Short mmCIF file of C-alpha atoms and ligand atoms in Angstrom, two decimals:
data_model
loop_
_atom_site.label_atom_id
_atom_site.label_comp_id
_atom_site.label_asym_id
_atom_site.label_seq_id
_atom_site.Cartn_x
_atom_site.Cartn_y
_atom_site.Cartn_z
CA MET A 1 -2.52 8.81 -20.23
CA ASN A 2 0.41 10.34 -18.35
CA ILE A 3 -0.17 11.61 -14.83
CA THR A 4 1.32 14.96 -15.94
CA ASP A 5 -1.47 15.30 -18.55
CA VAL A 6 -3.87 15.68 -15.61
CA PHE A 7 -1.91 17.03 -12.64
CA PRO A 8 0.72 19.81 -12.68
CA ARG A 9 4.32 18.54 -12.80
CA ASP A 10 5.18 20.41 -9.62
CA LEU A 11 2.14 19.31 -7.55
CA PHE A 12 4.40 17.77 -4.89
CA ARG A 13 7.54 19.86 -5.56
CA GLY A 14 9.49 20.28 -2.31
CA LYS A 15 7.34 17.72 -0.51
CA ALA A 16 8.53 14.39 0.85
CA LEU A 17 6.74 11.05 0.52
CA PHE A 18 7.62 7.98 2.62
CA VAL A 19 6.52 4.56 1.33
CA THR A 20 6.88 1.42 3.43
CA GLY A 21 7.48 -1.56 1.16
CA GLY A 22 8.33 0.94 -1.59
CA GLY A 23 10.93 -1.28 -3.24
CA SER A 24 8.54 -3.15 -5.53
CA GLY A 25 5.10 -3.66 -7.03
CA ILE A 26 2.17 -1.40 -6.29
CA ASN A 27 4.07 0.61 -3.69
CA LEU A 28 6.92 1.37 -6.09
CA GLY A 29 4.28 2.28 -8.71
CA ILE A 30 2.81 4.78 -6.24
CA ALA A 31 6.27 6.19 -5.48
CA LYS A 32 6.93 6.65 -9.21
CA THR A 33 3.65 8.49 -9.73
CA PHE A 34 4.52 10.95 -6.96
CA ALA A 35 8.08 11.28 -8.30
CA ALA A 36 6.67 12.26 -11.71
CA LEU A 37 4.87 15.11 -9.93
CA GLY A 38 8.01 16.45 -8.26
CA ALA A 39 7.95 14.65 -4.88
CA LYS A 40 11.05 13.68 -2.94
CA VAL A 41 10.74 9.99 -2.14
CA ALA A 42 11.85 7.83 0.80
CA ILE A 43 11.36 4.07 0.72
CA CYS A 44 12.01 1.22 3.12
CA GLY A 45 11.85 -2.56 2.94
CA ARG A 46 13.82 -5.55 4.15
CA THR A 47 16.09 -6.01 1.10
CA GLN A 48 18.90 -3.61 0.27
CA GLU A 49 19.27 -4.77 -3.37
CA ARG A 50 15.56 -4.31 -4.01
CA LEU A 51 15.69 -0.80 -2.52
CA ASP A 52 18.76 0.03 -4.60
CA GLY A 53 16.98 -0.97 -7.82
CA ALA A 54 13.86 0.99 -6.91
CA ALA A 55 15.91 4.04 -5.90
CA ALA A 56 17.62 4.00 -9.31
CA GLU A 57 14.23 3.91 -11.07
CA LEU A 58 12.98 6.83 -8.98
CA ARG A 59 16.15 8.88 -9.54
CA ALA A 60 15.74 8.31 -13.28
CA LEU A 61 12.44 10.20 -12.95
CA GLY A 62 14.33 13.13 -11.42
CA ALA A 63 13.41 12.49 -7.79
CA GLU A 64 15.60 13.03 -4.76
CA VAL A 65 15.54 9.62 -3.09
CA PHE A 66 16.31 8.19 0.33
CA ALA A 67 16.25 4.43 0.88
CA GLN A 68 16.94 2.54 4.10
CA VAL A 69 16.43 -1.06 5.16
CA ALA A 70 13.77 -1.31 7.87
CA ASP A 71 11.36 -4.09 8.77
CA VAL A 72 7.99 -2.52 9.62
CA ARG A 73 7.66 -4.99 12.51
CA ASP A 74 10.69 -3.34 14.14
CA TYR A 75 9.47 0.01 15.49
CA ALA A 76 12.94 1.31 16.36
CA ALA A 77 14.28 0.53 12.87
CA LEU A 78 11.31 2.18 11.19
CA GLU A 79 11.48 5.27 13.38
CA SER A 80 15.19 5.59 12.69
CA ALA A 81 14.57 5.30 8.90
CA MET A 82 11.93 8.03 9.09
CA LEU A 83 14.19 10.35 11.07
CA ALA A 84 17.05 9.75 8.64
CA ALA A 85 14.67 10.42 5.73
CA LYS A 86 13.72 13.73 7.37
CA GLU A 87 17.41 14.67 7.61
CA ALA A 88 17.90 13.84 3.95
CA LEU A 89 14.69 15.13 2.36
CA GLY A 90 12.92 17.33 4.91
CA PRO A 91 9.75 16.56 6.88
CA MET A 92 7.31 14.01 5.53
CA HIS A 93 4.13 15.29 3.85
CA VAL A 94 2.70 11.95 2.79
CA LEU A 95 3.00 8.47 4.28
CA VAL A 96 1.97 5.47 2.20
CA ALA A 97 1.94 2.34 4.38
CA GLY A 98 2.07 -0.46 1.84
CA ALA A 99 4.41 -3.13 3.24
CA ALA A 100 2.56 -6.43 3.47
CA GLY A 101 2.88 -10.16 3.23
CA ASN A 102 0.55 -12.71 1.68
CA PHE A 103 0.42 -16.37 0.77
CA PRO A 104 -2.57 -18.59 0.15
CA ALA A 105 -3.17 -21.06 2.97
CA ALA A 106 -6.18 -23.06 4.09
CA ALA A 107 -7.06 -21.96 7.63
CA GLU A 108 -6.75 -25.50 9.00
CA ALA A 109 -3.23 -25.77 7.59
CA LEU A 110 -2.09 -22.30 8.64
CA SER A 111 0.20 -22.27 11.70
CA ALA A 112 -0.26 -19.75 14.48
CA ASN A 113 3.04 -18.22 13.45
CA GLY A 114 1.96 -17.97 9.81
CA PHE A 115 -1.17 -16.07 10.87
CA LYS A 116 0.93 -13.89 13.17
CA ALA A 117 3.53 -13.13 10.50
CA VAL A 118 0.92 -11.56 8.22
CA VAL A 119 -0.88 -9.70 11.02
CA ASP A 120 2.47 -8.39 12.27
CA ILE A 121 3.58 -7.09 8.88
CA ASP A 122 0.24 -5.72 7.65
CA LEU A 123 -1.49 -4.47 10.80
CA LEU A 124 1.21 -3.88 13.40
CA GLY A 125 3.49 -2.62 10.62
CA SER A 126 0.84 -0.10 9.52
CA PHE A 127 0.39 1.14 13.08
CA ASN A 128 4.17 1.37 13.53
CA ALA A 129 4.48 3.42 10.35
CA ALA A 130 1.68 5.83 11.28
CA ARG A 131 2.91 6.19 14.86
CA ALA A 132 6.53 6.81 13.83
CA ALA A 133 5.41 9.33 11.18
CA PHE A 134 3.01 11.23 13.45
CA ALA A 135 5.34 14.04 14.59
CA GLN A 136 6.44 14.83 11.03
CA LEU A 137 2.90 14.70 9.65
CA LYS A 138 1.68 16.96 12.45
CA GLU A 139 4.38 19.44 11.45
CA THR A 140 3.35 19.39 7.76
CA ARG A 141 -0.39 18.77 8.29
CA GLY A 142 0.19 15.84 5.98
CA SER A 143 -1.71 12.69 5.07
CA ILE A 144 -1.54 8.92 5.47
CA THR A 145 -2.71 6.34 2.95
CA PHE A 146 -2.85 2.71 3.99
CA ILE A 147 -2.82 0.02 1.30
CA SER A 148 -5.64 -2.35 2.17
CA ALA A 149 -7.22 -5.16 0.11
CA GLY A 150 -10.63 -6.55 -0.80
CA MET A 151 -10.01 -9.25 1.82
CA ALA A 152 -10.69 -6.54 4.43
CA TYR A 153 -14.41 -6.59 3.72
CA MET A 154 -15.16 -9.76 1.72
CA PRO A 155 -14.27 -13.26 2.89
CA TYR A 156 -11.82 -15.01 0.53
CA ALA A 157 -10.89 -18.69 0.65
CA PHE A 158 -7.33 -19.28 1.91
CA GLN A 159 -6.97 -15.67 3.07
CA ALA A 160 -8.14 -15.72 6.72
CA HIS A 161 -4.86 -14.22 7.91
CA VAL A 162 -4.89 -11.47 5.26
CA GLY A 163 -8.58 -10.65 5.82
CA ALA A 164 -8.08 -10.29 9.57
CA ALA A 165 -5.00 -8.11 9.08
CA LYS A 166 -6.43 -5.83 6.39
CA ALA A 167 -9.79 -5.40 8.17
CA GLY A 168 -7.70 -4.25 11.12
CA VAL A 169 -5.84 -1.81 8.87
CA ASP A 170 -9.09 -0.22 7.69
CA MET A 171 -10.40 0.17 11.24
CA LEU A 172 -7.05 1.59 12.35
CA MET A 173 -7.37 4.05 9.46
CA LYS A 174 -10.76 5.24 10.74
CA ASP A 175 -9.58 5.53 14.34
CA LEU A 176 -6.54 7.58 13.32
CA ALA A 177 -8.65 9.77 11.03
CA LEU A 178 -10.92 10.46 13.99
CA GLU A 179 -8.09 11.23 16.41
CA TRP A 180 -5.64 13.07 14.16
CA GLY A 181 -8.06 15.24 12.21
CA ARG A 182 -7.54 17.89 14.86
CA HIS A 183 -3.89 18.09 13.76
CA GLY A 184 -4.88 18.50 10.12
CA ILE A 185 -3.74 14.95 9.31
CA ARG A 186 -6.00 13.11 6.86
CA VAL A 187 -6.00 9.30 6.89
CA ASN A 188 -7.49 7.04 4.20
CA SER A 189 -7.10 3.56 2.69
CA ILE A 190 -6.90 2.31 -0.88
CA VAL A 191 -8.24 -1.13 -1.79
CA PRO A 192 -6.51 -2.15 -5.02
CA GLY A 193 -8.07 -4.83 -7.16
CA PRO A 194 -5.81 -7.45 -8.76
CA ILE A 195 -2.83 -5.57 -10.20
CA GLU A 196 -0.89 -6.89 -13.22
CA GLY A 197 2.70 -7.99 -12.79
CA THR A 198 2.74 -7.88 -8.99
CA GLU A 199 3.88 -10.35 -6.37
CA GLY A 200 0.39 -10.42 -4.91
CA VAL A 201 -1.10 -11.64 -8.20
CA ARG A 202 1.79 -14.10 -8.74
CA ARG A 203 0.95 -15.65 -5.38
CA LEU A 204 -2.84 -15.75 -5.74
CA VAL A 205 -3.47 -16.36 -9.45
CA SER A 206 -2.16 -19.80 -10.29
CA SER A 207 -2.30 -19.83 -14.14
CA ASP A 208 -3.21 -17.87 -17.27
CA ALA A 209 -6.42 -19.93 -17.54
CA VAL A 210 -7.42 -18.92 -14.03
CA LYS A 211 -6.52 -15.31 -14.79
CA GLU A 212 -8.78 -15.36 -17.87
CA LYS A 213 -11.73 -16.56 -15.82
CA LEU A 214 -11.06 -14.04 -13.10
CA THR A 215 -10.85 -11.23 -15.65
CA LYS A 216 -14.32 -12.10 -16.96
CA ALA A 217 -15.66 -11.66 -13.42
CA ILE A 218 -14.36 -8.07 -13.20
CA PRO A 219 -16.94 -5.53 -14.51
CA LEU A 220 -14.21 -3.48 -16.29
CA ARG A 221 -12.84 -6.77 -17.76
CA ARG A 222 -9.19 -6.19 -16.95
CA PHE A 223 -6.67 -6.44 -14.14
CA GLY A 224 -5.40 -3.10 -12.85
CA THR A 225 -1.96 -1.55 -13.26
CA PRO A 226 0.35 0.08 -10.71
CA ASP A 227 -0.48 3.40 -12.42
CA ASP A 228 -4.20 2.90 -11.63
CA ILE A 229 -3.29 2.82 -7.94
CA GLY A 230 -0.63 5.54 -8.14
CA GLN A 231 -3.26 7.88 -9.59
CA VAL A 232 -5.72 7.41 -6.73
CA ALA A 233 -2.90 7.70 -4.18
CA VAL A 234 -1.97 11.05 -5.73
CA PHE A 235 -5.61 12.18 -5.59
CA LEU A 236 -5.89 11.28 -1.88
CA ALA A 237 -2.70 13.20 -1.02
CA SER A 238 -3.59 16.20 -3.20
CA PRO A 239 -5.55 19.34 -2.33
CA LEU A 240 -8.44 17.85 -4.37
CA ALA A 241 -9.02 15.53 -1.39
CA SER A 242 -8.64 18.22 1.28
CA TYR A 243 -11.96 17.29 2.94
CA VAL A 244 -11.56 13.52 2.52
CA THR A 245 -10.57 11.53 5.59
CA GLY A 246 -11.57 8.20 7.11
CA THR A 247 -12.55 6.67 3.77
CA VAL A 248 -11.74 3.49 1.90
CA LEU A 249 -11.19 4.20 -1.80
CA VAL A 250 -11.78 1.02 -3.78
CA ALA A 251 -9.90 0.95 -7.12
CA ASP A 252 -10.67 -2.52 -8.41
CA GLY A 253 -12.53 -2.23 -11.71
CA GLY A 254 -15.66 -3.26 -9.81
CA GLN A 255 -14.18 -6.64 -8.86
CA ASN A 256 -15.94 -6.62 -5.48
CA LEU A 257 -19.41 -6.12 -6.96
CA PRO A 258 -20.14 -9.76 -7.85
CA GLY A 259 -18.45 -10.83 -4.58
CA SER A 260 -15.53 -13.16 -4.02
CA GLY A 261 -17.39 -16.31 -5.12
CA VAL A 262 -15.56 -16.81 -8.43
CA TRP A 263 -12.22 -16.33 -6.68
CA ALA A 264 -13.20 -18.77 -3.96
CA THR A 265 -14.29 -21.40 -6.50
CA LEU A 266 -11.07 -21.11 -8.48
CA ALA A 267 -8.90 -21.01 -5.36
CA LEU A 268 -10.55 -24.20 -4.15
CA GLY A 269 -9.81 -25.88 -7.47
CA GLY A 270 -13.28 -25.80 -9.03
CA GLU A 271 -14.28 -24.64 -12.52
P1 NAP B 1 5.13 -6.67 -3.20
O1 NAP B 1 5.80 -6.19 -4.44
O2 NAP B 1 5.61 -7.94 -2.58
O3 NAP B 1 5.12 -5.49 -2.12
C1 NAP B 1 5.33 -5.66 -0.77
C2 NAP B 1 6.55 -4.85 -0.39
O4 NAP B 1 6.64 -4.82 1.03
C3 NAP B 1 7.86 -5.43 -0.92
O5 NAP B 1 8.63 -4.40 -1.48
C4 NAP B 1 8.53 -6.02 0.32
O6 NAP B 1 9.94 -5.89 0.21
C5 NAP B 1 7.96 -5.12 1.41
N1 NAP B 1 7.88 -5.81 2.71
C6 NAP B 1 7.36 -7.04 2.98
N2 NAP B 1 7.47 -7.31 4.27
C7 NAP B 1 8.04 -6.23 4.84
C8 NAP B 1 8.42 -5.90 6.17
N3 NAP B 1 8.21 -6.77 7.16
N4 NAP B 1 8.98 -4.69 6.40
C9 NAP B 1 9.21 -3.81 5.39
N5 NAP B 1 8.88 -4.07 4.12
C10 NAP B 1 8.31 -5.26 3.85
O7 NAP B 1 3.57 -6.90 -3.43
P2 NAP B 1 2.36 -6.12 -4.13
O8 NAP B 1 1.50 -7.20 -4.68
O9 NAP B 1 2.81 -5.01 -4.99
O10 NAP B 1 1.57 -5.55 -2.83
C11 NAP B 1 1.71 -4.21 -2.39
C12 NAP B 1 0.56 -3.83 -1.48
O11 NAP B 1 -0.68 -3.89 -2.21
C13 NAP B 1 0.36 -4.72 -0.27
O12 NAP B 1 -0.08 -3.93 0.82
C14 NAP B 1 -0.75 -5.65 -0.71
O13 NAP B 1 -1.45 -6.21 0.37
C15 NAP B 1 -1.60 -4.70 -1.51
N6 NAP B 1 -2.50 -5.33 -2.49
C16 NAP B 1 -1.96 -5.94 -3.59
C17 NAP B 1 -2.81 -6.44 -4.57
C18 NAP B 1 -2.24 -7.03 -5.84
O14 NAP B 1 -2.99 -7.31 -6.76
N7 NAP B 1 -0.95 -7.22 -5.94
C19 NAP B 1 -4.20 -6.34 -4.41
C20 NAP B 1 -4.71 -5.76 -3.25
C21 NAP B 1 -3.84 -5.23 -2.31
P3 NAP B 1 10.95 -6.87 1.01
O15 NAP B 1 10.43 -8.27 0.81
O16 NAP B 1 12.27 -6.59 0.37
O17 NAP B 1 10.88 -6.42 2.43
N1 COA B 2 1.89 -21.34 3.53
C1 COA B 2 1.71 -21.55 4.85
N2 COA B 2 2.49 -21.00 5.82
C2 COA B 2 3.49 -20.19 5.41
C3 COA B 2 3.74 -19.91 4.06
C4 COA B 2 2.90 -20.54 3.09
N3 COA B 2 3.07 -20.32 1.78
N4 COA B 2 4.80 -19.06 3.98
C5 COA B 2 5.20 -18.83 5.24
N5 COA B 2 4.40 -19.50 6.10
C6 COA B 2 4.53 -19.56 7.56
C7 COA B 2 5.87 -20.18 7.94
O1 COA B 2 5.81 -21.61 7.88
C8 COA B 2 6.06 -19.65 9.36
O2 COA B 2 5.29 -20.35 10.29
P1 COA B 2 5.95 -21.53 11.21
O3 COA B 2 7.04 -20.89 12.03
O4 COA B 2 4.80 -22.04 12.03
O5 COA B 2 6.49 -22.57 10.26
C9 COA B 2 5.45 -18.26 9.28
O6 COA B 2 4.61 -18.24 8.11
C10 COA B 2 6.51 -17.17 9.13
O7 COA B 2 7.33 -17.52 8.03
P2 COA B 2 8.70 -16.76 7.73
O8 COA B 2 9.22 -17.26 6.43
O9 COA B 2 9.59 -16.84 8.93
O10 COA B 2 8.17 -15.26 7.66
P3 COA B 2 8.88 -13.96 7.18
O11 COA B 2 8.60 -12.97 8.20
O12 COA B 2 10.30 -14.23 6.77
O13 COA B 2 8.11 -13.65 5.78
C11 COA B 2 5.93 -13.87 4.72
C12 COA B 2 6.80 -13.19 5.77
C13 COA B 2 5.68 -15.30 5.18
C14 COA B 2 4.62 -13.12 4.66
C15 COA B 2 6.61 -13.94 3.32
O14 COA B 2 5.72 -14.55 2.40
C16 COA B 2 7.03 -12.57 2.79
O15 COA B 2 8.10 -12.09 3.12
N6 COA B 2 6.17 -11.88 1.98
C17 COA B 2 6.46 -10.52 1.46
C18 COA B 2 6.06 -10.33 0.02
C19 COA B 2 4.62 -10.64 -0.26
O16 COA B 2 4.00 -11.48 0.39
N7 COA B 2 4.07 -9.97 -1.27
C20 COA B 2 2.70 -10.21 -1.68
C21 COA B 2 1.85 -9.04 -1.58
S1 COA B 2 1.50 -8.49 -0.03
#
C-alpha cells in the first residue's frame, strides 16, 4: 500500500512539518510519509552528515527541506533551528518530537548521569520542542505528536531510565493538550511497537533467535515498519483527527497485550 492510495497527494501541500531527530529511523520514516503528501519538511539532530543524507532522501520525494543541527537538550539551539525553519519554509503546522536515546542497562549498573542523559533527551527535549514551537503552532492552529514507547506504561527490564522518561512524555502530552486546546493546538503521542531496521531494535534485540521469539509474542506476528508509524502520524495531523487530542495511539501489532514478560525474560537471558 502507498500512502497516496489512501490520502490525497496534496493533503499537506503548503504546510510545514518539523521533526526532532528526523535524520534517521522512525522519525525519518514519518518525515517521508508527510513529504509524499506534499509537506515541507524541517529536521534537526546532532549530526550534520546524518541530516544531509536524510535531507537528500526527502528532496528526492519532491519536498522542500530545511535541516539544521540542534541538540534538543539545548533550548536556544532548538529555538533558533525552528525560527530558521520558519524563515525557510513558513510557519510550522505539525511538530513531531521524536529525538530520543536508549540503551539497555540494569538499574543497579546505571549511573546517575546515564539516567539523566535519557531523561534529558526524551523528556526535557520533548518539552523544549513543544515550548519552542508554541508560537508557530498557535499561529497555524497546528498539532504536536510526541513519539513515546511501550516503556511508558509497562515496566521493562533494563529500561528504568526510558520508562521514566517516556511516561513523563505521555503526561506532558496530556498537560499540553489540556492547556493548549484553547489555541486550537492538538497534542497526542504515538507508541510504536518494535520497528524493523531501526536503531532502537538494534540496541534492544540481541539476535535473530531472540527476534523470532519476540515476533511470536506479537499478536500480529511481525515487527512494524517505519511506514506503519508514518501512517498513524499522518492520521493524527490530518483533519480526520480534528477532535482527537490528549490521546496515546498505540501502533504495536498488539505487542503490549500479553505484557512485557517475554521481553523481560529474553532481556534477562532466559529462554
Ligand atoms: P534513531 O534512528 O536513533 O532515532 C533517534 C534520532 O534522534 C536520531 O536521528 C538521532 O540523531 C536523534 N537524536 C538523538 N539524540 C538527540 C538529541 N539530543 N538532540 C537531537 N536529536 C537527537 O532511533 P529509532 O529507533 O528510529 O527511534 C525513534 C523514536 O521512536 C524514538 O523516540 C524512540 O524512543 C521511539 N521508539 C522506537 C522504537 C523502535 O522499535 N525503534 C519503539 C518504540 C519507540 P543524532 O544521533 O544524529 O542526534
Ligand atoms: N550502558 C550504561 N550507561 C551508558 C550507556 C550504556 N550502554 N551508554 C551511555 N551510558 C552512560 C554514560 O556512561 C554516561 O554516564 P557517566 O558519565 O556516568 O559515565 C551517560 O550515559 C551519558 O553518556 P554520553 O555518551 O555522554 O551521552 P550522550 O549524550 O553523548 O549520548 C546516549 C546519549 C547515551 C543516549 C546515546 O546512546 C545516544 O546518543 N543515543 C541516540 C540514539 C539512540 O539511542 N537511538 C535509539 C532509539 S531512541
